[in-house]
PDB file of C-alpha atoms in Angstrom:
ATOM      1  CA  UNK V   1      -8.998 -42.040 -11.621  1.00 82.00           C
ATOM      2  CA  UNK V   2     -11.151 -40.467  -8.952  1.00 88.00           C
ATOM      3  CA  UNK V   3     -14.227 -38.442  -9.888  1.00 91.00           C
ATOM      4  CA  UNK V   4     -14.199 -34.809  -8.779  1.00 92.00           C
ATOM      5  CA  UNK V   5     -17.681 -34.904  -7.281  1.00 93.00           C
ATOM      6  CA  UNK V   6     -17.704 -38.145  -5.348  1.00 93.00           C
ATOM      7  CA  UNK V   7     -14.140 -38.259  -4.009  1.00 93.00           C
ATOM      8  CA  UNK V   8     -13.649 -36.267  -0.778  1.00 93.00           C
ATOM      9  CA  UNK V   9     -10.578 -34.044  -0.678  1.00 94.00           C
ATOM     10  CA  UNK V  10      -8.963 -36.009   2.142  1.00 92.00           C
ATOM     11  CA  UNK V  11      -9.255 -39.287   0.204  1.00 92.00           C
ATOM     12  CA  UNK V  12      -7.735 -38.067  -3.047  1.00 92.00           C
ATOM     13  CA  UNK V  13      -4.303 -38.782  -4.422  1.00 93.00           C
ATOM     14  CA  UNK V  14      -4.157 -35.863  -6.847  1.00 95.00           C
ATOM     15  CA  UNK V  15      -1.012 -36.184  -8.953  1.00 96.00           C
ATOM     16  CA  UNK V  16      -1.198 -32.530  -9.962  1.00 96.00           C
ATOM     17  CA  UNK V  17      -1.236 -31.391  -6.335  1.00 96.00           C
ATOM     18  CA  UNK V  18       1.867 -33.505  -5.682  1.00 96.00           C
ATOM     19  CA  UNK V  19       3.660 -32.023  -8.686  1.00 97.00           C
ATOM     20  CA  UNK V  20       2.513 -28.502  -7.782  1.00 97.00           C
ATOM     21  CA  UNK V  21       4.051 -28.880  -4.322  1.00 96.00           C
ATOM     22  CA  UNK V  22       7.294 -30.026  -5.962  1.00 97.00           C
ATOM     23  CA  UNK V  23       7.239 -27.144  -8.473  1.00 98.00           C
ATOM     24  CA  UNK V  24       6.839 -24.650  -5.655  1.00 97.00           C
ATOM     25  CA  UNK V  25      10.234 -25.787  -4.323  1.00 97.00           C
ATOM     26  CA  UNK V  26      11.999 -25.999  -7.699  1.00 98.00           C
ATOM     27  CA  UNK V  27      13.314 -22.381  -7.834  1.00 98.00           C
ATOM     28  CA  UNK V  28      14.964 -22.704  -4.419  1.00 98.00           C
ATOM     29  CA  UNK V  29      16.522 -26.047  -5.413  1.00 98.00           C
ATOM     30  CA  UNK V  30      18.259 -24.281  -8.304  1.00 98.00           C
ATOM     31  CA  UNK V  31      19.262 -21.218  -6.286  1.00 97.00           C
ATOM     32  CA  UNK V  32      20.749 -23.431  -3.573  1.00 98.00           C
ATOM     33  CA  UNK V  33      23.143 -24.838  -6.198  1.00 98.00           C
ATOM     34  CA  UNK V  34      24.300 -21.465  -7.562  1.00 95.00           C
ATOM     35  CA  UNK V  35      23.151 -18.120  -8.888  1.00 92.00           C
ATOM     36  CA  UNK V  36      23.778 -19.463 -12.408  1.00 89.00           C
ATOM     37  CA  UNK V  37      21.568 -22.542 -12.035  1.00 94.00           C
ATOM     38  CA  UNK V  38      18.277 -22.606 -13.918  1.00 93.00           C
ATOM     39  CA  UNK V  39      15.332 -24.993 -13.522  1.00 96.00           C
ATOM     40  CA  UNK V  40      12.366 -24.486 -15.823  1.00 94.00           C
ATOM     41  CA  UNK V  41       9.248 -26.546 -16.409  1.00 96.00           C
ATOM     42  CA  UNK V  42       7.890 -25.743 -19.852  1.00 90.00           C
ATOM     43  CA  UNK V  43       5.590 -28.706 -20.425  1.00 95.00           C
ATOM     44  CA  UNK V  44       3.015 -30.259 -18.112  1.00 96.00           C
ATOM     45  CA  UNK V  45       0.525 -32.875 -19.272  1.00 97.00           C
ATOM     46  CA  UNK V  46      -2.228 -34.530 -17.243  1.00 96.00           C
ATOM     47  CA  UNK V  47      -3.981 -37.858 -17.581  1.00 96.00           C
ATOM     48  CA  UNK V  48      -6.844 -37.899 -17.660  1.00 95.00           C
ATOM     49  CA  UNK V  49      -7.038 -34.290 -18.737  1.00 94.00           C
ATOM     50  CA  UNK V  50     -10.651 -33.652 -17.800  1.00 94.00           C
ATOM     51  CA  UNK V  51     -12.267 -30.982 -15.671  1.00 93.00           C
ATOM     52  CA  UNK V  52     -14.269 -33.445 -13.550  1.00 95.00           C
ATOM     53  CA  UNK V  53     -11.592 -36.087 -12.916  1.00 95.00           C
ATOM     54  CA  UNK V  54      -8.757 -35.984 -10.377  1.00 96.00           C
ATOM     55  CA  UNK V  55      -5.453 -36.192 -12.294  1.00 96.00           C
ATOM     56  CA  UNK V  56      -3.960 -39.650 -11.954  1.00 95.00           C
ATOM     57  CA  UNK V  57      -0.766 -39.019 -13.892  1.00 96.00           C
ATOM     58  CA  UNK V  58       1.290 -35.892 -14.506  1.00 97.00           C
ATOM     59  CA  UNK V  59       4.206 -35.676 -16.895  1.00 97.00           C
ATOM     60  CA  UNK V  60       6.547 -32.705 -16.608  1.00 97.00           C
ATOM     61  CA  UNK V  61       9.623 -31.748 -18.585  1.00 97.00           C
ATOM     62  CA  UNK V  62      12.287 -29.914 -16.608  1.00 97.00           C
ATOM     63  CA  UNK V  63      15.062 -27.957 -18.318  1.00 94.00           C
ATOM     64  CA  UNK V  64      18.084 -27.769 -15.994  1.00 95.00           C
ATOM     65  CA  UNK V  65      20.992 -25.470 -16.782  1.00 92.00           C
ATOM     66  CA  UNK V  66      24.227 -24.487 -15.086  1.00 92.00           C
ATOM     67  CA  UNK V  67      27.528 -23.312 -16.539  1.00 87.00           C
ATOM     68  CA  UNK V  68      29.564 -25.728 -14.405  1.00 91.00           C
ATOM     69  CA  UNK V  69      29.065 -29.419 -15.200  1.00 94.00           C
ATOM     70  CA  UNK V  70      29.619 -30.522 -11.596  1.00 97.00           C
ATOM     71  CA  UNK V  71      26.960 -28.142 -10.314  1.00 97.00           C
ATOM     72  CA  UNK V  72      24.625 -29.127 -13.179  1.00 96.00           C
ATOM     73  CA  UNK V  73      24.903 -32.792 -12.221  1.00 98.00           C
ATOM     74  CA  UNK V  74      24.381 -31.866  -8.552  1.00 98.00           C
ATOM     75  CA  UNK V  75      21.249 -29.915  -9.504  1.00 98.00           C
ATOM     76  CA  UNK V  76      19.954 -32.928 -11.417  1.00 98.00           C
ATOM     77  CA  UNK V  77      20.605 -35.137  -8.374  1.00 98.00           C
ATOM     78  CA  UNK V  78      18.868 -32.724  -5.972  1.00 98.00           C
ATOM     79  CA  UNK V  79      15.835 -32.421  -8.269  1.00 98.00           C
ATOM     80  CA  UNK V  80      15.567 -36.217  -8.557  1.00 98.00           C
ATOM     81  CA  UNK V  81      15.849 -36.637  -4.784  1.00 97.00           C
ATOM     82  CA  UNK V  82      13.078 -34.095  -4.253  1.00 97.00           C
ATOM     83  CA  UNK V  83      10.874 -35.802  -6.850  1.00 96.00           C
ATOM     84  CA  UNK V  84      11.394 -39.211  -5.260  1.00 96.00           C
ATOM     85  CA  UNK V  85      10.207 -37.794  -1.921  1.00 95.00           C
ATOM     86  CA  UNK V  86       6.768 -37.829  -3.557  1.00 95.00           C
ATOM     87  CA  UNK V  87       6.975 -41.645  -3.376  1.00 92.00           C
ATOM     88  CA  UNK V  88       6.674 -41.288   0.407  1.00 91.00           C
ATOM     89  CA  UNK V  89       3.405 -39.427  -0.101  1.00 92.00           C
ATOM     90  CA  UNK V  90       1.890 -42.263  -2.136  1.00 92.00           C
ATOM     91  CA  UNK V  91       2.732 -41.055  -5.625  1.00 94.00           C
ATOM     92  CA  UNK V  92       4.594 -43.242  -8.081  1.00 95.00           C
ATOM     93  CA  UNK V  93       7.541 -41.315  -9.537  1.00 96.00           C
ATOM     94  CA  UNK V  94       9.525 -42.149 -12.649  1.00 95.00           C
ATOM     95  CA  UNK V  95      12.394 -39.960 -13.858  1.00 96.00           C
ATOM     96  CA  UNK V  96      13.952 -40.185 -17.314  1.00 95.00           C
ATOM     97  CA  UNK V  97      16.761 -38.028 -18.635  1.00 95.00           C
ATOM     98  CA  UNK V  98      15.588 -37.084 -22.120  1.00 92.00           C
ATOM     99  CA  UNK V  99      18.587 -35.000 -23.136  1.00 89.00           C
ATOM    100  CA  UNK V 100      21.947 -33.987 -21.700  1.00 89.00           C
ATOM    101  CA  UNK V 101      24.542 -31.684 -23.171  1.00 85.00           C
ATOM    102  CA  UNK V 102      27.730 -30.820 -21.343  1.00 86.00           C
ATOM    103  CA  UNK V 103      27.953 -27.082 -20.586  1.00 87.00           C
ATOM    104  CA  UNK V 104      30.477 -25.099 -22.614  1.00 84.00           C
ATOM    105  CA  UNK V 105      31.983 -21.859 -21.359  1.00 82.00           C
ATOM    106  CA  UNK V 106      32.144 -18.979 -23.756  1.00 82.00           C
ATOM    107  CA  UNK V 107      35.540 -17.390 -24.334  1.00 85.00           C
ATOM    108  CA  UNK V 108      36.468 -15.066 -21.450  1.00 86.00           C
ATOM    109  CA  UNK V 109      38.742 -12.967 -23.666  1.00 87.00           C
ATOM    110  CA  UNK V 110      35.992 -12.323 -26.211  1.00 84.00           C
ATOM    111  CA  UNK V 111      33.560 -11.497 -23.411  1.00 85.00           C
ATOM    112  CA  UNK V 112      36.033  -9.002 -21.927  1.00 87.00           C
ATOM    113  CA  UNK V 113      36.508  -7.384 -25.356  1.00 86.00           C
ATOM    114  CA  UNK V 114      32.746  -7.150 -25.838  1.00 84.00           C
ATOM    115  CA  UNK V 115      32.418  -5.463 -22.445  1.00 87.00           C
ATOM    116  CA  UNK V 116      35.200  -2.995 -23.280  1.00 86.00           C
ATOM    117  CA  UNK V 117      33.576  -2.218 -26.623  1.00 84.00           C
ATOM    118  CA  UNK V 118      30.176  -1.715 -24.971  1.00 83.00           C
ATOM    119  CA  UNK V 119      31.679   0.600 -22.346  1.00 86.00           C
ATOM    120  CA  UNK V 120      33.549   2.506 -25.075  1.00 84.00           C
ATOM    121  CA  UNK V 121      30.249   3.078 -26.874  1.00 80.00           C
ATOM    122  CA  UNK V 122      28.438   3.908 -23.617  1.00 81.00           C
ATOM    123  CA  UNK V 123      26.115   0.916 -24.029  1.00 78.00           C
ATOM    124  CA  UNK V 124      24.566  -0.632 -20.944  1.00 77.00           C
ATOM    125  CA  UNK V 125      25.066  -4.383 -20.710  1.00 78.00           C
ATOM    126  CA  UNK V 126      24.641  -7.344 -18.434  1.00 78.00           C
ATOM    127  CA  UNK V 127      26.927 -10.337 -18.551  1.00 79.00           C
ATOM    128  CA  UNK V 128      25.030 -13.528 -17.906  1.00 78.00           C
ATOM    129  CA  UNK V 129      24.957 -17.260 -18.491  1.00 76.00           C
ATOM    130  CA  UNK V 130      21.753 -18.865 -19.700  1.00 66.00           C
ATOM    131  CA  UNK V 131      23.198 -22.281 -20.498  1.00 71.00           C
ATOM    132  CA  UNK V 132      21.505 -22.254 -23.883  1.00 67.00           C
ATOM    133  CA  UNK V 133      22.694 -24.897 -26.321  1.00 66.00           C
ATOM    134  CA  UNK V 134      23.254 -22.988 -29.538  1.00 69.00           C
ATOM    135  CA  UNK V 135      25.833 -23.288 -32.281  1.00 72.00           C
ATOM    136  CA  UNK V 136      28.214 -21.275 -30.114  1.00 75.00           C
ATOM    137  CA  UNK V 137      28.145 -24.117 -27.597  1.00 78.00           C
ATOM    138  CA  UNK V 138      29.333 -26.527 -30.292  1.00 80.00           C
ATOM    139  CA  UNK V 139      31.862 -24.070 -31.718  1.00 80.00           C
ATOM    140  CA  UNK V 140      33.025 -23.124 -28.214  1.00 82.00           C
ATOM    141  CA  UNK V 141      34.464 -26.592 -27.755  1.00 83.00           C
ATOM    142  CA  UNK V 142      36.720 -26.042 -30.772  1.00 85.00           C
ATOM    143  CA  UNK V 143      37.384 -22.319 -31.108  1.00 84.00           C
ATOM    144  CA  UNK V 144      36.885 -19.158 -29.026  1.00 84.00           C
ATOM    145  CA  UNK V 145      33.164 -18.369 -29.124  1.00 82.00           C
ATOM    146  CA  UNK V 146      30.761 -15.862 -27.641  1.00 82.00           C
ATOM    147  CA  UNK V 147      27.105 -15.056 -28.125  1.00 79.00           C
ATOM    148  CA  UNK V 148      25.796 -11.514 -28.097  1.00 76.00           C
ATOM    149  CA  UNK V 149      22.108 -10.743 -27.915  1.00 70.00           C
ATOM    150  CA  UNK V 150      20.120  -7.588 -27.548  1.00 65.00           C
ATOM    151  CA  UNK V 151      16.875  -6.778 -25.847  1.00 58.00           C
ATOM    152  CA  UNK V 152      14.778  -4.145 -27.537  1.00 55.00           C
ATOM    153  CA  UNK V 153      11.423  -2.861 -26.425  1.00 49.00           C
ATOM    154  CA  UNK V 154       8.821  -4.168 -27.214  1.00 45.00           C
ATOM    155  CA  UNK V 155      10.645  -7.372 -28.177  1.00 44.00           C
ATOM    156  CA  UNK V 156      12.963  -9.398 -25.974  1.00 46.00           C
ATOM    157  CA  UNK V 157      15.559 -11.821 -27.248  1.00 46.00           C
ATOM    158  CA  UNK V 158      17.132 -14.402 -24.942  1.00 48.00           C
ATOM    159  CA  UNK V 159      20.773 -13.968 -24.190  1.00 45.00           C
ATOM    160  CA  UNK V 160      23.469 -16.534 -23.715  1.00 44.00           C
ATOM    161  CA  UNK V 161      26.494 -15.223 -21.932  1.00 45.00           C
ATOM    162  CA  UNK V 162      26.234 -11.558 -22.694  1.00 47.00           C
ATOM    163  CA  UNK V 163      23.432  -9.038 -22.759  1.00 46.00           C
ATOM    164  CA  UNK V 164      23.402  -5.660 -24.427  1.00 47.00           C
ATOM    165  CA  UNK V 165      20.482  -3.270 -24.341  1.00 48.00           C
ATOM    166  CA  UNK V 166      20.093  -0.908 -27.272  1.00 46.00           C
ATOM    167  CA  UNK V 167      17.610   1.945 -27.255  1.00 47.00           C
ATOM    168  CA  UNK V 168      15.960   3.247 -29.314  1.00 47.00           C
ATOM    169  CA  UNK V 169      15.346   0.565 -31.902  1.00 46.00           C
ATOM    170  CA  UNK V 170      16.337   1.857 -35.309  1.00 49.00           C
ATOM    171  CA  UNK V 171      16.510   0.302 -38.758  1.00 46.00           C
ATOM    172  CA  UNK V 172      20.303   0.485 -38.680  1.00 54.00           C
ATOM    173  CA  UNK V 173      20.622  -2.063 -35.830  1.00 60.00           C
ATOM    174  CA  UNK V 174      22.213  -4.670 -38.108  1.00 64.00           C
ATOM    175  CA  UNK V 175      24.824  -2.184 -39.243  1.00 69.00           C
ATOM    176  CA  UNK V 176      25.417  -1.258 -35.611  1.00 72.00           C
ATOM    177  CA  UNK V 177      25.918  -4.928 -34.651  1.00 71.00           C
ATOM    178  CA  UNK V 178      28.312  -5.353 -37.558  1.00 75.00           C
ATOM    179  CA  UNK V 179      30.419  -2.405 -36.415  1.00 78.00           C
ATOM    180  CA  UNK V 180      30.253  -3.582 -32.816  1.00 77.00           C
ATOM    181  CA  UNK V 181      31.553  -7.027 -33.793  1.00 77.00           C
ATOM    182  CA  UNK V 182      34.234  -5.491 -36.005  1.00 82.00           C
ATOM    183  CA  UNK V 183      35.512  -3.509 -33.022  1.00 80.00           C
ATOM    184  CA  UNK V 184      35.701  -6.669 -30.904  1.00 77.00           C
ATOM    185  CA  UNK V 185      37.519  -8.570 -33.646  1.00 74.00           C
ATOM    186  CA  UNK V 186      39.889  -5.650 -34.227  1.00 75.00           C
ATOM    187  CA  UNK V 187      40.809  -5.723 -30.517  1.00 72.00           C
ATOM    188  CA  UNK V 188      41.627  -9.435 -30.812  1.00 64.00           C
ATOM    189  CA  UNK V 189      44.287  -8.869 -33.499  1.00 62.00           C
TER     190      UNK V 189
END
């Protein structure tokens, strides 16, 4: 690895700079696939990880999500192609798929009922797809499933395919959720 003090900027092959240039383009790669696509880098590690040494190796973990499997696989392909362009700049790129789980759509009928219930209670909501792999993803392959989450200030909880905002936060939230779910289930009968 090159030393920070004795290696001129124009003679460096800084792996972190290469990855940073890639990361700058990552959001647009996802958005070019669809508005539902997600690309997130949550882990970056450097070797050597020292303040006075030019990074020689960078390892990143990218979480790709999309509700449509075809678009998810296309996103993966586009991301790989962009990463391998770093080879042309002198970097050595290796890509490994660590985990893959086929996207599962939540039940449209349950989502519609949840929306109707929210509107009937004058609750603001946002329908969304995060691509999260929770129990509902497993259940959703077998039975109608839906995930409901809420976002309360000052805490935020991630949502899967449905978002409901409740204000103010009160101690009876669990009872409220119970009644909300009962209304949805009652509509299904």
